CSV table of C-alpha atoms in Angstrom, one decimal:
chain,number,residue,atom,x,y,z
A,15,SER,CA,9.9,1.7,-8.4
A,16,GLY,CA,10.7,1.6,-4.5
A,17,ILE,CA,12.8,4.5,-3.9
A,18,LEU,CA,9.8,6.5,-5.5
A,19,LEU,CA,7.1,5.0,-3.5
A,20,ASN,CA,8.9,5.7,-0.7
A,21,HIS,CA,8.2,9.5,-1.3
A,22,PRO,CA,4.4,10.0,-2.8
A,23,GLU,CA,5.1,13.8,-2.1
A,24,MET,CA,7.5,13.8,-5.2
A,25,ILE,CA,5.8,12.1,-8.0
A,26,SER,CA,2.2,13.0,-6.9
A,27,PRO,CA,1.8,15.8,-9.4
A,28,ILE,CA,2.6,13.1,-12.2
A,29,SER,CA,-0.2,10.9,-13.7
A,30,VAL,CA,0.4,8.0,-16.5
A,31,SER,CA,-1.6,8.2,-19.6
A,32,SER,CA,-4.0,5.2,-20.5
A,33,ALA,CA,-1.9,4.3,-23.2
A,34,PHE,CA,0.4,2.9,-21.0
A,35,ILE,CA,-2.1,1.3,-18.9
A,36,PRO,CA,-3.2,-2.6,-19.2
A,37,ASP,CA,-6.8,-2.8,-20.6
A,38,ASN,CA,-7.8,-4.4,-17.0
A,39,TYR,CA,-6.8,-1.1,-15.3
A,40,LYS,CA,-9.4,0.6,-17.0
A,41,ILE,CA,-12.4,2.3,-15.3
A,42,GLU,CA,-15.8,0.4,-16.4
A,43,ASN,CA,-19.1,0.4,-14.6
A,44,TRP,CA,-17.7,2.4,-11.3
A,45,ASN,CA,-15.0,-0.7,-10.7
A,46,ARG,CA,-11.5,-0.8,-8.9
A,47,SER,CA,-13.0,1.6,-6.1
A,48,SER,CA,-14.3,4.8,-8.4
A,49,LEU,CA,-17.3,4.6,-6.4
A,50,SER,CA,-16.3,3.9,-2.4
A,51,GLU,CA,-19.3,5.7,-1.3
A,52,LEU,CA,-22.7,7.4,-2.3
A,53,LYS,CA,-24.8,9.9,-0.4
A,54,PHE,CA,-28.2,11.1,-1.0
A,55,SER,CA,-29.3,14.0,0.7
A,56,LYS,CA,-32.2,13.5,2.9
A,57,ILE,CA,-34.2,16.8,1.7
A,58,ASN,CA,-33.8,16.5,-1.4
A,59,PRO,CA,-33.5,13.1,-3.0
A,60,LYS,CA,-32.2,14.2,-6.5
A,61,ILE,CA,-29.0,15.7,-4.8
A,62,ALA,CA,-26.3,12.8,-4.7
A,63,VAL,CA,-22.4,13.0,-3.9
A,64,ILE,CA,-20.1,9.8,-4.8
A,65,ALA,CA,-16.6,9.5,-3.3
A,66,GLY,CA,-14.2,7.5,-4.9
A,67,TYR,CA,-10.3,6.7,-6.2
A,68,GLU,CA,-11.2,9.1,-9.4
A,69,GLY,CA,-12.5,11.9,-7.2
A,70,ILE,CA,-15.7,13.6,-6.2
A,71,TRP,CA,-18.7,13.6,-8.8
A,72,HIS,CA,-22.4,14.7,-8.0
A,73,SER,CA,-25.9,14.4,-9.2
A,74,THR,CA,-28.9,16.8,-9.4
A,75,ASP,CA,-31.5,14.1,-11.1
A,76,GLY,CA,-31.5,11.4,-8.3
A,77,GLY,CA,-28.1,9.7,-9.9
A,78,TYR,CA,-29.2,9.2,-13.5
A,79,ASN,CA,-26.2,11.6,-14.7
A,80,PHE,CA,-22.9,12.7,-12.4
A,81,LYS,CA,-20.8,15.7,-13.5
A,82,PRO,CA,-17.4,16.2,-11.6
A,83,LEU,CA,-16.6,18.3,-8.7
A,84,ASN,CA,-13.0,18.1,-8.8
A,85,SER,CA,-11.9,21.6,-9.3
A,86,GLY,CA,-10.6,23.1,-6.4
A,87,ILE,CA,-9.5,19.7,-4.7
A,88,PRO,CA,-5.8,18.6,-4.9
A,89,ASN,CA,-5.0,18.7,-8.8
A,90,SER,CA,-2.7,15.1,-7.9
A,91,GLN,CA,-4.6,12.2,-8.9
A,92,TYR,CA,-2.7,10.6,-5.9
A,93,TYR,CA,-3.9,13.4,-3.4
A,94,ARG,CA,-7.6,13.2,-5.0
A,95,LYS,CA,-8.7,9.7,-4.2
A,96,SER,CA,-11.4,9.9,-1.7
A,97,LYS,CA,-13.0,7.2,0.5
A,98,SER,CA,-16.1,9.3,2.2
A,99,ALA,CA,-18.4,12.1,1.5
A,100,TYR,CA,-21.1,13.8,3.3
A,101,ILE,CA,-23.8,16.3,2.7
A,102,ILE,CA,-24.2,19.0,5.3
A,103,GLU,CA,-27.8,20.6,5.2
A,104,ASP,CA,-29.5,20.7,8.6
A,105,SER,CA,-27.3,23.8,9.9
A,106,SER,CA,-26.6,27.3,8.8
A,107,VAL,CA,-24.1,25.9,5.8
A,108,HIS,CA,-25.1,24.1,2.8
A,109,GLY,CA,-22.5,21.9,1.0
A,110,TYR,CA,-20.5,18.8,0.8
A,111,LEU,CA,-17.5,17.3,2.9
A,112,ALA,CA,-14.9,15.3,1.0
A,113,GLY,CA,-11.8,13.3,2.7
A,114,THR,CA,-9.3,12.8,0.4
A,115,PHE,CA,-5.7,11.6,0.7
A,116,GLY,CA,-4.8,15.1,0.7
A,117,GLY,CA,-7.0,16.5,3.5
A,118,LEU,CA,-10.4,17.8,4.1
A,119,PHE,CA,-12.3,19.8,1.7
A,120,TYR,CA,-15.9,21.6,1.9
A,121,TYR,CA,-17.8,22.6,-0.9
A,122,ASP,CA,-20.2,25.6,-0.2
A,123,LEU,CA,-23.0,25.3,-2.6
A,124,SER,CA,-23.7,29.0,-3.1
A,125,LYS,CA,-20.2,29.8,-3.7
A,126,LYS,CA,-19.8,26.9,-5.9
A,127,LYS,CA,-15.9,26.2,-5.0
A,128,TRP,CA,-14.4,24.1,-2.4
A,129,GLN,CA,-12.7,25.1,0.5
A,130,ASN,CA,-9.6,22.9,2.5
A,131,ILE,CA,-10.3,22.6,6.0
A,132,LEU,CA,-6.9,21.9,8.0
A,133,LEU,CA,-7.2,19.3,10.9
A,134,ASP,CA,-5.3,20.4,13.4
A,135,LYS,CA,-3.3,22.9,11.3
A,136,LYS,CA,-2.4,20.1,8.6
A,137,ASN,CA,-3.8,17.8,6.3
A,138,GLU,CA,-4.2,14.2,6.8
A,139,LYS,CA,-5.4,11.4,4.9
A,140,VAL,CA,-9.1,11.2,5.6
A,141,VAL,CA,-10.6,7.8,5.8
A,142,LYS,CA,-14.3,8.5,7.1
A,143,ILE,CA,-16.7,11.1,7.7
A,144,ILE,CA,-19.5,10.1,9.8
A,145,ASP,CA,-22.6,11.7,12.0
A,146,PHE,CA,-21.3,11.7,15.7
A,147,ASN,CA,-23.9,12.8,18.5
A,148,GLY,CA,-25.2,15.5,16.3
A,149,GLU,CA,-21.7,16.8,15.1
A,150,ILE,CA,-19.5,15.6,12.3
A,151,ALA,CA,-16.7,13.1,13.0
A,152,VAL,CA,-13.7,12.9,10.9
A,153,PHE,CA,-11.4,10.1,11.0
A,154,THR,CA,-7.9,10.2,9.4
A,155,SER,CA,-5.5,7.4,9.1
A,156,SER,CA,-4.1,8.5,12.3
A,157,ASN,CA,-6.6,10.5,14.3
A,158,ALA,CA,-9.9,11.6,14.7
A,159,PHE,CA,-11.8,15.3,14.8
A,160,VAL,CA,-15.2,16.5,15.8
A,161,LEU,CA,-16.5,19.2,13.9
A,162,ASN,CA,-19.9,21.5,14.4
A,163,LYS,CA,-22.1,21.5,11.5
A,164,ASP,CA,-21.6,24.9,11.3
A,165,LEU,CA,-17.7,24.0,10.5
A,166,LYS,CA,-17.1,27.0,13.2
A,167,THR,CA,-15.4,24.6,15.7
A,168,ILE,CA,-12.9,21.7,14.9
A,169,SER,CA,-11.6,19.7,18.2
A,170,LYS,CA,-9.6,16.4,18.4
A,171,LEU,CA,-11.5,13.2,19.6
A,172,GLU,CA,-9.2,11.8,21.9
A,173,LEU,CA,-8.9,8.0,21.3
A,174,LYS,CA,-7.6,6.1,24.3
A,175,ARG,CA,-6.8,2.5,23.9
A,176,ASP,CA,-6.9,-0.1,26.5
A,177,GLU,CA,-3.8,-2.2,26.2
A,178,LYS,CA,-1.0,-2.8,28.4
A,179,GLU,CA,1.3,-2.6,25.9
A,180,THR,CA,1.7,-1.1,22.1
A,181,ASN,CA,2.1,-4.1,19.8
A,182,LEU,CA,3.4,-3.7,16.0
A,183,THR,CA,1.3,-6.6,14.0
A,184,MET,CA,4.3,-8.6,11.8
A,185,LEU,CA,2.6,-7.0,8.5
A,186,GLU,CA,3.4,-3.8,9.7
A,187,LEU,CA,6.8,-4.6,10.8
A,188,PHE,CA,7.6,-6.4,7.6
A,189,PHE,CA,6.0,-3.5,5.5
A,190,GLN,CA,7.9,-0.7,7.5
A,191,LEU,CA,11.2,-2.8,7.7
A,192,HIS,CA,10.9,-3.3,3.5
A,193,THR,CA,11.0,0.7,3.1
A,194,GLY,CA,13.1,1.9,5.8
A,195,GLU,CA,10.1,3.6,7.3
A,196,ILE,CA,10.6,2.0,10.7
A,197,TRP,CA,13.3,4.2,11.2
A,198,GLY,CA,11.8,7.3,10.4
A,199,LEU,CA,13.0,9.6,7.4
A,200,PRO,CA,16.8,8.7,8.2
A,201,GLY,CA,15.7,4.7,7.4
A,202,LYS,CA,14.1,5.9,4.4
A,203,LEU,CA,16.8,7.6,3.0
A,204,LEU,CA,19.5,4.8,3.8
A,205,PHE,CA,16.9,2.4,2.0
A,206,ASP,CA,17.0,4.6,-0.7
A,207,LEU,CA,20.8,4.9,-1.2
A,208,VAL,CA,20.5,1.0,-0.7
A,209,GLY,CA,18.2,0.9,-3.7
A,210,ILE,CA,20.4,2.9,-5.8
A,211,ILE,CA,23.0,0.4,-4.7
A,212,LEU,CA,20.7,-2.3,-6.1
A,213,ILE,CA,20.5,-0.6,-9.6
A,214,PHE,CA,24.1,-0.8,-9.8
A,215,LEU,CA,24.5,-4.1,-8.5
A,216,SER,CA,22.2,-5.3,-11.1
A,217,PHE,CA,23.9,-3.6,-14.4
A,218,SER,CA,27.0,-4.3,-12.9
A,219,GLY,CA,26.3,-8.0,-12.5
A,220,LEU,CA,24.8,-8.5,-15.9
A,221,TYR,CA,27.7,-6.8,-17.5
A,222,LEU,CA,30.1,-9.5,-15.1
A,223,TRP,CA,28.3,-12.2,-16.4
A,224,ILE,CA,28.4,-11.2,-20.2
A,225,ALA,CA,32.1,-9.7,-20.9
A,226,PRO,CA,33.8,-12.8,-20.3
A,227,ASN,CA,32.2,-14.7,-23.0
A,228,THR,CA,32.5,-11.8,-25.2
A,229,SER,CA,35.9,-10.9,-24.6
A,230,LYS,CA,37.4,-14.3,-25.8
A,231,VAL,CA,36.0,-13.4,-29.3
A,232,LYS,CA,39.5,-12.0,-29.9
A,233,LEU,CA,39.5,-12.2,-33.8
A,234,PHE,CA,36.4,-9.8,-34.3
A,235,VAL,CA,37.5,-7.2,-31.3
A,236,LYS,CA,40.7,-4.8,-31.7
A,237,GLU,CA,43.1,-5.0,-29.4
A,238,LYS,CA,42.3,-1.8,-27.8
A,239,SER,CA,39.0,-2.3,-27.5
A,240,ARG,CA,39.8,-5.9,-25.4
A,241,ILE,CA,42.0,-3.9,-23.2
A,242,LEU,CA,39.1,-1.0,-22.6
A,243,LYS,CA,36.8,-3.8,-22.0
A,244,TRP,CA,39.4,-5.5,-19.3
A,245,LYS,CA,39.6,-2.2,-17.3
A,246,GLY,CA,35.9,-2.2,-17.3
A,247,TYR,CA,35.5,-5.7,-16.3
A,248,LYS,CA,37.8,-4.7,-13.5
A,249,TRP,CA,36.4,-1.7,-12.4
A,250,PHE,CA,32.9,-3.3,-12.1
A,251,GLN,CA,34.3,-6.1,-10.6
A,252,LYS,CA,35.9,-4.1,-7.5
A,253,TYR,CA,32.8,-1.9,-7.1
A,254,HIS,CA,30.7,-4.9,-7.4
A,255,LEU,CA,32.1,-6.6,-5.0
A,256,LYS,CA,32.4,-3.5,-2.6
A,257,LEU,CA,29.1,-1.7,-2.5
A,258,GLY,CA,27.6,-5.3,-2.4
A,259,ILE,CA,29.2,-6.3,0.9
A,260,TYR,CA,28.4,-3.3,2.5
A,261,SER,CA,25.0,-2.9,1.7
A,262,VAL,CA,24.2,-6.6,2.0
A,263,ALA,CA,22.5,-6.5,5.2
A,264,VAL,CA,19.9,-4.2,4.1
A,265,LEU,CA,19.5,-6.1,0.8
A,266,LEU,CA,18.6,-9.0,2.5
A,267,ILE,CA,16.1,-7.4,4.7
A,268,ILE,CA,14.7,-5.8,1.4
A,269,GLY,CA,14.5,-9.8,-0.1
A,270,ILE,CA,13.2,-11.5,2.9
A,271,THR,CA,10.3,-8.5,3.7
A,272,GLY,CA,9.5,-8.7,0.1
A,273,PHE,CA,9.0,-12.5,0.2
A,274,PHE,CA,6.8,-12.1,3.2
A,275,MET,CA,4.7,-9.7,1.6
A,276,ARG,CA,3.0,-11.1,-0.9
A,277,PRO,CA,0.9,-14.3,-1.1
A,278,PRO,CA,1.1,-17.1,-0.5
A,279,ALA,CA,4.3,-16.3,2.3
A,280,ILE,CA,2.2,-13.3,3.6
A,281,VAL,CA,-0.4,-16.0,5.4
A,282,MET,CA,2.8,-17.0,7.6
A,283,ILE,CA,2.9,-13.8,9.5
A,284,MET,CA,-0.8,-12.5,9.3
A,285,ASP,CA,-1.7,-12.9,12.8
A,286,GLY,CA,2.0,-12.6,14.3
A,287,GLU,CA,2.6,-9.5,16.7
A,288,ILE,CA,5.6,-7.8,18.6
A,289,PRO,CA,5.7,-5.6,21.3
A,290,VAL,CA,7.2,-2.0,20.1
A,291,LYS,CA,9.8,-2.0,23.2
A,292,TYR,CA,11.7,-4.8,21.2
A,293,ILE,CA,12.4,-2.9,17.8
A,294,PRO,CA,15.8,-0.9,18.4
A,295,GLY,CA,15.1,2.8,17.5
A,296,PHE,CA,11.6,2.5,16.7
A,297,LYS,CA,9.2,5.3,18.3
A,298,MET,CA,5.6,5.0,18.2
A,299,GLU,CA,4.2,8.3,19.9
A,300,ASN,CA,0.5,7.9,18.8
A,301,PRO,CA,-0.5,3.8,19.1
A,302,TRP,CA,-3.0,4.6,16.2
A,303,HIS,CA,-0.4,6.4,13.7
A,304,ASP,CA,-1.3,5.5,10.0
A,305,ARG,CA,-3.3,2.3,11.3
A,306,ILE,CA,-7.0,3.8,10.8
A,307,ARG,CA,-8.9,2.1,8.0
A,308,ASN,CA,-12.4,2.5,8.3
A,309,ALA,CA,-14.9,3.7,11.6
A,310,MET,CA,-18.7,4.1,12.2
A,311,PHE,CA,-20.8,5.1,15.2
A,312,ASP,CA,-23.1,3.1,17.0
A,313,SER,CA,-26.0,5.6,17.9
A,314,VAL,CA,-28.0,2.9,19.6
A,315,SER,CA,-24.9,1.7,22.0
A,316,ASN,CA,-23.3,5.3,21.7
A,317,ARG,CA,-20.2,3.6,21.0
A,318,LEU,CA,-17.5,4.0,18.2
A,319,LEU,CA,-16.0,1.5,16.1
A,320,ILE,CA,-12.6,1.4,14.5
A,321,ASP,CA,-11.1,-1.1,12.0
A,322,ALA,CA,-7.3,-0.6,12.3
A,323,LYS,CA,-4.2,-2.2,10.8
A,324,ASP,CA,-3.6,-3.7,14.2
A,325,GLY,CA,-7.2,-5.1,14.9
A,326,PHE,CA,-10.9,-4.4,15.5
A,327,TRP,CA,-11.6,-1.8,18.4
A,328,VAL,CA,-14.8,-0.8,19.9
A,329,SER,CA,-15.4,1.9,22.6
A,330,SER,CA,-16.9,2.2,25.8
A,331,SER,CA,-19.7,4.4,25.9
A,332,GLY,CA,-19.8,7.9,27.1
A,333,ASN,CA,-17.9,11.4,26.1
A,334,HIS,CA,-14.6,10.0,27.2
A,335,PRO,CA,-14.5,6.4,25.1
A,336,ILE,CA,-11.8,4.1,25.9
A,337,PHE,CA,-11.5,1.4,23.1
A,338,ARG,CA,-10.5,-2.1,23.7
A,339,ARG,CA,-9.3,-4.5,20.9
A,340,GLN,CA,-12.4,-7.2,20.1
A,341,SER,CA,-12.9,-10.0,17.5
A,342,PRO,CA,-14.7,-8.4,14.5
A,343,PRO,CA,-18.1,-9.2,14.2
A,344,VAL,CA,-17.3,-11.1,10.8
A,345,PRO,CA,-13.8,-12.3,9.5
A,346,ILE,CA,-12.8,-8.8,7.7
A,347,PHE,CA,-9.7,-9.2,4.6
A,348,ALA,CA,-6.4,-8.2,5.3
A,349,MET,CA,-6.8,-4.9,3.4
A,350,GLY,CA,-9.2,-3.9,5.8
A,351,ALA,CA,-13.0,-3.1,5.8
A,352,THR,CA,-14.1,-0.9,3.0
A,353,VAL,CA,-18.0,-0.9,4.3
A,354,MET,CA,-18.8,0.1,7.9
A,355,GLN,CA,-22.4,1.5,8.1
A,356,GLN,CA,-25.5,0.8,10.8
A,357,GLU,CA,-29.0,0.1,9.3
A,358,ALA,CA,-32.0,2.3,10.7
A,359,ASN,CA,-33.1,-0.6,12.5
A,360,GLY,CA,-29.4,-0.9,14.4
A,361,ASP,CA,-27.8,-3.4,12.5
A,362,TYR,CA,-24.1,-3.1,10.5
A,363,ILE,CA,-23.6,-3.5,7.5
A,364,ILE,CA,-19.7,-4.6,7.4
A,365,GLY,CA,-17.9,-5.4,3.9
A,366,SER,CA,-14.4,-6.1,2.5
A,367,PHE,CA,-12.7,-8.3,0.0
A,368,SER,CA,-14.5,-11.2,1.9
A,369,GLY,CA,-17.8,-10.2,1.1
A,370,LEU,CA,-21.0,-8.1,2.2
A,371,PHE,CA,-22.6,-9.1,5.7
A,372,ARG,CA,-25.5,-7.6,7.9
A,373,VAL,CA,-24.4,-8.0,11.6
A,374,SER,CA,-27.3,-8.0,14.5
A,375,PRO,CA,-25.0,-6.4,17.4
A,376,GLU,CA,-27.8,-7.9,20.1
A,377,SER,CA,-28.2,-11.2,19.1
A,378,GLY,CA,-25.1,-11.6,17.1
A,379,ARG,CA,-26.6,-13.1,14.1
A,380,THR,CA,-24.8,-12.7,10.9
A,381,ILE,CA,-25.8,-13.2,7.0
A,382,ASP,CA,-24.4,-12.8,4.0
A,383,ALA,CA,-26.0,-9.7,2.7
A,384,LEU,CA,-25.9,-10.8,-1.0
A,385,THR,CA,-27.3,-14.3,-0.6
A,386,GLY,CA,-29.7,-13.6,2.7
A,387,GLU,CA,-28.1,-16.8,4.3
A,388,ALA,CA,-25.9,-17.7,6.9
A,389,PRO,CA,-22.1,-17.1,5.7
A,390,TYR,CA,-20.0,-20.0,4.9
A,391,ASN,CA,-16.3,-20.4,4.8
A,392,ILE,CA,-15.5,-16.9,5.2
A,393,SER,CA,-11.5,-16.0,5.2
A,394,PRO,CA,-9.9,-12.8,6.1
A,395,VAL,CA,-7.0,-14.1,3.6
A,396,LYS,CA,-8.5,-15.4,0.9
A,397,PRO,CA,-11.0,-12.9,-0.8
A,398,GLY,CA,-14.8,-14.0,-1.6
A,399,SER,CA,-16.5,-14.1,-4.8
A,400,ASN,CA,-17.2,-10.6,-4.5
A,401,LEU,CA,-14.5,-8.3,-3.6
A,402,VAL,CA,-16.5,-5.4,-2.1
A,403,THR,CA,-15.6,-2.0,-2.0
A,404,GLY,CA,-18.4,-0.1,-1.8
A,405,TYR,CA,-22.2,-0.3,-0.7
A,406,PHE,CA,-25.1,2.3,-0.3
A,407,LYS,CA,-29.1,2.6,-0.3
A,408,THR,CA,-31.1,4.7,-2.3
A,409,PRO,CA,-33.9,7.1,-0.7
A,410,LEU,CA,-36.5,4.4,-1.8
A,411,GLY,CA,-35.0,1.6,-0.2
A,412,ASP,CA,-32.7,0.0,-3.0
A,413,GLU,CA,-29.3,-1.5,-2.0
A,414,PHE,CA,-26.3,-1.5,-4.1
A,415,ILE,CA,-22.6,-2.4,-4.1
A,416,THR,CA,-19.6,-2.1,-5.9
A,417,THR,CA,-16.9,-4.7,-6.4
A,418,HIS,CA,-13.2,-4.3,-7.4
A,419,PHE,CA,-13.5,-6.0,-10.5
A,420,GLY,CA,-17.5,-5.9,-11.5
A,421,GLY,CA,-18.4,-2.4,-10.6
A,422,LEU,CA,-21.7,-1.4,-9.5
A,423,MET,CA,-24.3,-4.3,-8.9
A,424,PRO,CA,-27.7,-4.5,-7.1
A,425,VAL,CA,-28.5,-6.1,-4.0
A,426,TYR,CA,-32.0,-5.8,-3.6
A,427,ALA,CA,-33.6,-3.5,-6.6
A,428,PRO,CA,-36.6,-4.6,-8.2
A,429,LEU,CA,-35.7,-2.1,-10.9
A,430,GLY,CA,-32.1,-3.3,-11.0
A,431,LEU,CA,-29.9,-0.1,-12.3
A,432,ASN,CA,-32.9,1.2,-14.7
A,433,ASN,CA,-30.5,3.6,-16.4
A,434,ARG,CA,-29.2,5.1,-13.0
A,435,PHE,CA,-26.0,5.9,-11.7
A,436,GLY,CA,-24.2,5.9,-15.0
A,437,MET,CA,-20.5,6.2,-15.1
A,438,PRO,CA,-19.7,9.7,-16.7
A,439,LYS,CA,-18.1,9.4,-20.3
A,440,GLU,CA,-15.3,11.7,-18.8
A,441,LEU,CA,-14.3,9.3,-16.7
A,442,GLU,CA,-14.0,6.5,-19.3
A,443,ARG,CA,-12.1,8.7,-21.8
A,444,ASP,CA,-10.1,10.9,-19.4
A,445,PHE,CA,-8.7,7.9,-17.5
A,446,THR,CA,-5.1,8.2,-16.0
A,447,MET,CA,-3.5,6.4,-13.1
A,448,SER,CA,-1.3,8.5,-10.6
A,449,MET,CA,2.2,7.5,-11.2
A,450,TRP,CA,2.6,6.3,-7.5
A,451,ASN,CA,-0.2,3.7,-8.1
A,452,TYR,CA,1.4,2.4,-11.5
A,453,LEU,CA,4.6,2.2,-9.6
A,454,PHE,CA,3.1,0.0,-7.1
A,455,GLU,CA,1.4,-2.3,-9.5
A,456,ILE,CA,4.5,-2.8,-11.1
A,457,HIS,CA,6.8,-2.9,-7.5
A,458,ASN,CA,4.2,-5.6,-6.4
A,459,GLY,CA,3.6,-7.5,-9.8
A,460,ARG,CA,0.4,-7.0,-10.7
A,461,ILE,CA,0.8,-5.3,-13.9
A,462,PHE,CA,2.0,-8.2,-15.2
A,463,GLU,CA,-1.2,-10.1,-14.9
A,464,PHE,CA,-1.9,-9.2,-18.6
A,465,LEU,CA,1.0,-11.5,-19.9
A,466,VAL,CA,1.3,-14.4,-17.2
A,467,GLY,CA,-2.4,-14.7,-16.1
A,468,ASP,CA,-2.6,-15.8,-12.6
A,469,PHE,CA,0.9,-16.5,-12.3
A,470,TYR,CA,1.8,-13.1,-11.5
A,471,ILE,CA,0.9,-13.6,-7.9
A,472,LEU,CA,4.6,-15.8,-7.7
A,473,ILE,CA,6.7,-13.1,-9.5
A,474,ILE,CA,7.4,-11.5,-6.1
A,475,PRO,CA,8.0,-14.6,-3.9
A,476,LEU,CA,9.8,-15.8,-6.5
A,477,SER,CA,11.8,-13.4,-7.2
A,478,SER,CA,12.6,-12.8,-3.7
A,479,LEU,CA,14.0,-16.1,-3.5
A,480,LEU,CA,16.5,-15.8,-6.3
A,481,PHE,CA,17.3,-12.4,-4.8
A,482,ILE,CA,18.2,-14.1,-1.7
A,483,ILE,CA,20.2,-16.5,-3.1
A,484,SER,CA,22.1,-14.1,-5.4
A,485,LEU,CA,23.0,-12.0,-2.2
A,486,VAL,CA,24.5,-15.2,-0.1
A,487,THR,CA,26.2,-16.3,-2.9
A,488,GLY,CA,27.8,-13.2,-3.9
A,489,VAL,CA,28.7,-13.1,0.0
A,490,PHE,CA,30.6,-16.4,-0.6
A,491,ASP,CA,32.2,-15.0,-3.6
A,492,TRP,CA,33.4,-12.1,-2.2
A,493,SER,CA,34.8,-14.3,1.1
A,494,TYR,CA,36.2,-16.8,-1.8
A,495,LEU,CA,38.2,-14.2,-3.3
A,496,LYS,CA,39.3,-12.7,0.4
A,497,ILE,CA,40.7,-15.9,1.1
A,498,THR,CA,42.5,-16.4,-2.2
A,499,SER,CA,44.4,-13.1,-2.4
A,500,VAL,CA,45.4,-13.7,1.3
A,501,LEU,CA,46.9,-17.0,0.4
A,502,HIS,CA,48.6,-15.4,-2.6
A,503,LYS,CA,50.1,-13.0,-0.8
A,504,LYS,CA,51.4,-15.2,2.1
A,505,ARG,CA,52.8,-17.1,-0.8
A,506,ARG,CA,54.3,-14.5,-2.3
A,507,GLU,CA,56.0,-13.3,1.0
A,508,ARG,CA,56.9,-17.1,1.5
A,509,SER,CA,58.5,-17.3,-2.1
A,510,LYS,CA,61.1,-15.0,-1.0
A,511,MET,CA,62.5,-17.0,2.0
A,512,ILE,CA,62.6,-20.8,0.4
A,513,PRO,CA,64.2,-22.4,-2.3
A,514,GLN,CA,62.9,-22.4,-5.5
A,515,ASP,CA,62.4,-26.5,-5.7
A,516,ARG,CA,60.0,-25.8,-2.4
A,517,ILE,CA,58.0,-23.0,-4.1
A,518,ASP,CA,56.7,-25.5,-6.6
A,519,ILE,CA,55.3,-27.9,-3.1
A,520,SER,CA,53.9,-25.1,-1.7
A,521,GLU,CA,51.7,-23.9,-4.4
A,522,GLU,CA,50.6,-27.4,-4.9
A,523,ILE,CA,49.4,-27.7,-1.6
A,524,GLU,CA,47.6,-24.0,-1.4
A,525,GLU,CA,45.7,-25.1,-4.7
A,526,LYS,CA,44.5,-28.2,-2.4
A,527,MET,CA,43.2,-26.1,0.4
A,528,ILE,CA,41.5,-23.9,-1.7
């Protein structure tokens, strides 16, 4: 699974049928990020657009019914995933913008078809589309671009950092070490090769464990079969030891980093950093590369705010902003901010798996948006009671959130859902999962929750520990065999030079030494 996860472009066209997916992964009530963002038209409140991990959906009746709008954006379910949408209606063009994992797309309402908009002559993973000083800012996971609302001009927005040296968080370091990505494509290919070796080591190790016991049943095994089995045993033993010792350094990196990439060990490296200059062979030309997770524009102070993997960054005001790292207004869960918006009164709405909070940038006052009270015991490591994945407000002022498990629910809506925002039947009936996401759920052990319940969280840490123990003891076995073979060779050489009565004594001493 790790080898295939290293190359999403290879498996992106493949989806997994719902028949092979546990029931707790099925989409219900817009849960599991199927609704990340919902935008209403400012001119016609009956028009609404949804962006989510299941693609783009639109409504022409005020959000009571939604239809898919996915024909023309990437067919791949992996690249179709979307975090942000935008409605263009105050310019010469009228339509929707969709920021997907496969790039930026524009839906022309008059032509009723999607058009791919290249950013810097390529497609990048888009994480947020926002208003920006009368124009449109598009944030990808690595860059930012500014578009005129007529979509005729696109310029790259320079995101300068005020930092003495670029650091890599320990989380980033461990994740990139685990995949080999830290050394680019050659590193990934090396780790892929070691992954193939690991598959061989697993099967050969199992054979070496089973074969000695079965070969002892001589009464029921023909002599020829026993000889073949013995030859197979010797072949597996030879290459199990050779490949194991040649790849043990990379295997240890995979095992140790894997242990720290899941709870509870991940807490130990959460706040750590390391200067990039201390990482051999690692180059980082763009300090934002694959780090931007969310963004917003504060129209009151004329500042941009970016939630990145290495912290919360706030720009100076002006046309040439310089970003400085600050503490976020509220603790943001380790997976990043899922909601970053500004209210009409200037307040911020910030949400993550830690909850949803309303922040006043002037007074610094923060309240829990779901309870209206001061937040209590918020942790960037421990999930809150509501794993917030989205937030939106209707033209009438009703507020709603979506959560990872529970899906859509009102924050403040006197009428509740009132039959609005019903999830399309196609989304439930035709549910599939991209192969990449399916393998990722297997790789991190979450998919086994339906079998072992909450204990699934221990699968990776315990497996990693056992894996490390196997590697260490394997090195010991290899060393032991090397030492004994050298001793036997020396014994044979001595046996040619010394009398037979002294050979027995030397063998006894050698056995004691071993």
